[in-house]
XYZ file of C-alpha atoms in Angstrom:
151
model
C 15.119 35.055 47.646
C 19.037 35.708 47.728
C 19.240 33.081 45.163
C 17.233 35.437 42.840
C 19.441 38.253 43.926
C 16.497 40.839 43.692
C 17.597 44.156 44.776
C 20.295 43.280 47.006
C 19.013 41.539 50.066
C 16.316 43.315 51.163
C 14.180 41.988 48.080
C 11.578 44.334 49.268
C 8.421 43.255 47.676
C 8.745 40.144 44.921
C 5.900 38.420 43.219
C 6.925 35.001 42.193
C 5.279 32.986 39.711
C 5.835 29.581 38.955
C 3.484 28.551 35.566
C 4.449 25.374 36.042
C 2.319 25.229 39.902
C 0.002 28.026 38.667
C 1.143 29.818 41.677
C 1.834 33.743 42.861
C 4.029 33.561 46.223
C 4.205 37.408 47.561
C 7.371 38.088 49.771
C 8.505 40.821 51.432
C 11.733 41.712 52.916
C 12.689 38.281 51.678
C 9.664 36.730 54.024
C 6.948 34.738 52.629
C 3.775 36.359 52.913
C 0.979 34.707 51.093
C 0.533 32.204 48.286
C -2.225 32.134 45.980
C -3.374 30.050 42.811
C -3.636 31.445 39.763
C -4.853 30.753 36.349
C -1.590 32.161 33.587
C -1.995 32.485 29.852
C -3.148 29.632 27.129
C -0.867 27.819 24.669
C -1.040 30.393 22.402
C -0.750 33.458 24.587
C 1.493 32.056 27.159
C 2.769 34.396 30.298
C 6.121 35.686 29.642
C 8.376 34.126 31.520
C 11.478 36.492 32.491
C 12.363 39.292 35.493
C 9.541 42.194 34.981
C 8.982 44.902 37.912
C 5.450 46.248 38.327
C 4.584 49.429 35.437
C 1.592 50.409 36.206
C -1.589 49.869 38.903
C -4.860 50.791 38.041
C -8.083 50.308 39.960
C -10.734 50.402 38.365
C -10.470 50.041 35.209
C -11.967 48.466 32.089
C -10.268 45.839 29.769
C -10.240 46.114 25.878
C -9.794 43.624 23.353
C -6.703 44.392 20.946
C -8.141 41.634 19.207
C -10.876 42.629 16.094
C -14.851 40.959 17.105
C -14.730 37.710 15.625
C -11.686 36.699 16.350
C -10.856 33.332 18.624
C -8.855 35.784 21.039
C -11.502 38.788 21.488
C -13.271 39.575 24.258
C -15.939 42.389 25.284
C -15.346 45.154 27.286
C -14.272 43.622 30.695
C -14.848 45.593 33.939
C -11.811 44.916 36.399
C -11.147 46.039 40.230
C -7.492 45.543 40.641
C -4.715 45.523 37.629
C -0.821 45.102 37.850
C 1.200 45.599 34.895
C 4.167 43.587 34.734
C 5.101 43.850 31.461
C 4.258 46.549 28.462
C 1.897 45.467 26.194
C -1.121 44.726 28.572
C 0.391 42.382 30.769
C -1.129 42.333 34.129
C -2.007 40.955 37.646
C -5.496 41.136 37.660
C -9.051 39.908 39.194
C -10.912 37.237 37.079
C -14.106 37.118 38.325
C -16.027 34.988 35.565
C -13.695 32.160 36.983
C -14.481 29.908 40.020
C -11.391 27.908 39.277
C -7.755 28.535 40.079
C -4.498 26.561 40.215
C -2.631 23.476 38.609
C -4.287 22.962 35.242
C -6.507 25.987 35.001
C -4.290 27.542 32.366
C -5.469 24.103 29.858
C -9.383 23.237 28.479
C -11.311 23.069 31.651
C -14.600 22.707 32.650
C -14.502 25.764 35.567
C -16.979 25.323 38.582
C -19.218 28.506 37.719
C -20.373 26.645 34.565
C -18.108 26.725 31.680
C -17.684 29.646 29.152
C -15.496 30.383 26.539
C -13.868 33.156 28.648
C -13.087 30.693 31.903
C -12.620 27.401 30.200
C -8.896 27.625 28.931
C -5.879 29.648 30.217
C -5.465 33.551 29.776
C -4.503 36.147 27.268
C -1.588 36.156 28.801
C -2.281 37.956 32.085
C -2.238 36.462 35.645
C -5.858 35.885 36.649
C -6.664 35.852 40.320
C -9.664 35.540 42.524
C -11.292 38.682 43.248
C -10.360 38.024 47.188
C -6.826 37.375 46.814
C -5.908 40.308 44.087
C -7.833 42.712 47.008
C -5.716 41.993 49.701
C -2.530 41.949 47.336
C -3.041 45.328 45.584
C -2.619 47.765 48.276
C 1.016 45.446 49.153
C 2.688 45.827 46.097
C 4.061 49.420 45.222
C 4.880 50.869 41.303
C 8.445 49.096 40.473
C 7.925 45.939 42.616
C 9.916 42.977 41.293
C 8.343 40.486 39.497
C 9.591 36.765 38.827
C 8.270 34.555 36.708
C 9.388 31.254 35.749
């Protein structure tokens, strides 16, 4: 973590993601505390890579398309436990629970476990999609302003 110089050398808590692994590593205090696969966004609404800090937490809440019905990227209104925002513009941490599937590969055209759909057979909107059981015990570690990494 000192490489990363996150505030100073504390760190206190940093969410890492690497989209190349389509992994989240949580640390705190500069300790590694849990890993977890993840599915991040499609070719054509990739994750932003960059440094981000946590804007806003939510649970629950409901998801909204920005996207017009009939278009490839819509979706219907999506009911969701847990939500991070790392970046403005609906960015977010969040429990996918259509998806069975998580890790390397996830994020490309996939037949997922639960039986394929066209909401769990490709990558994200963007967002970091995690299973229901992991973004539970993560939520009530990471505080407003956390640092976020994401490479």
């Amino acid at each position: 973590m000192k490489h990363y110089n996150v505030y100073g050398s504390n760190g206190g808590q940093v969410l890492v993601v690497s989209l190349i692994e389509q992994a989240l590593r949580f640390y705190n205090n500069g300790k590694l505390m849990r890993a977890f696969p993840i599915v991040s966004g499609q070719y054509l609404k990739p994750s932003p890579p960059g440094f981000w800090s946590i804007i806003l937490r939510q649970s629950p809440t409901k998801f909204k398309s920005s996207e017009p019905q009939g278009s490839a990227f819509w979706y219907p209104p999506t009911p969701i436990q847990y939500a991070l925002e790392y970046h403005s513009g609906g960015y977010f941490f969040h429990d996918a629970w259509w998806r069975s599937d998580f890790g390397p590969g996830d994020n490309f055209p996939h037949n997922d476990a639960s039986g394929t759909t066209i909401y769990n057979g490709n990558g994200s909107h963007g967002c970091i999609n995690m299973n229901p059981n992991d973004i539970a015990w993560l939520y009530p570690q990471i505080p407003w302003g956390a640092a976020v990494i994401m490479y």
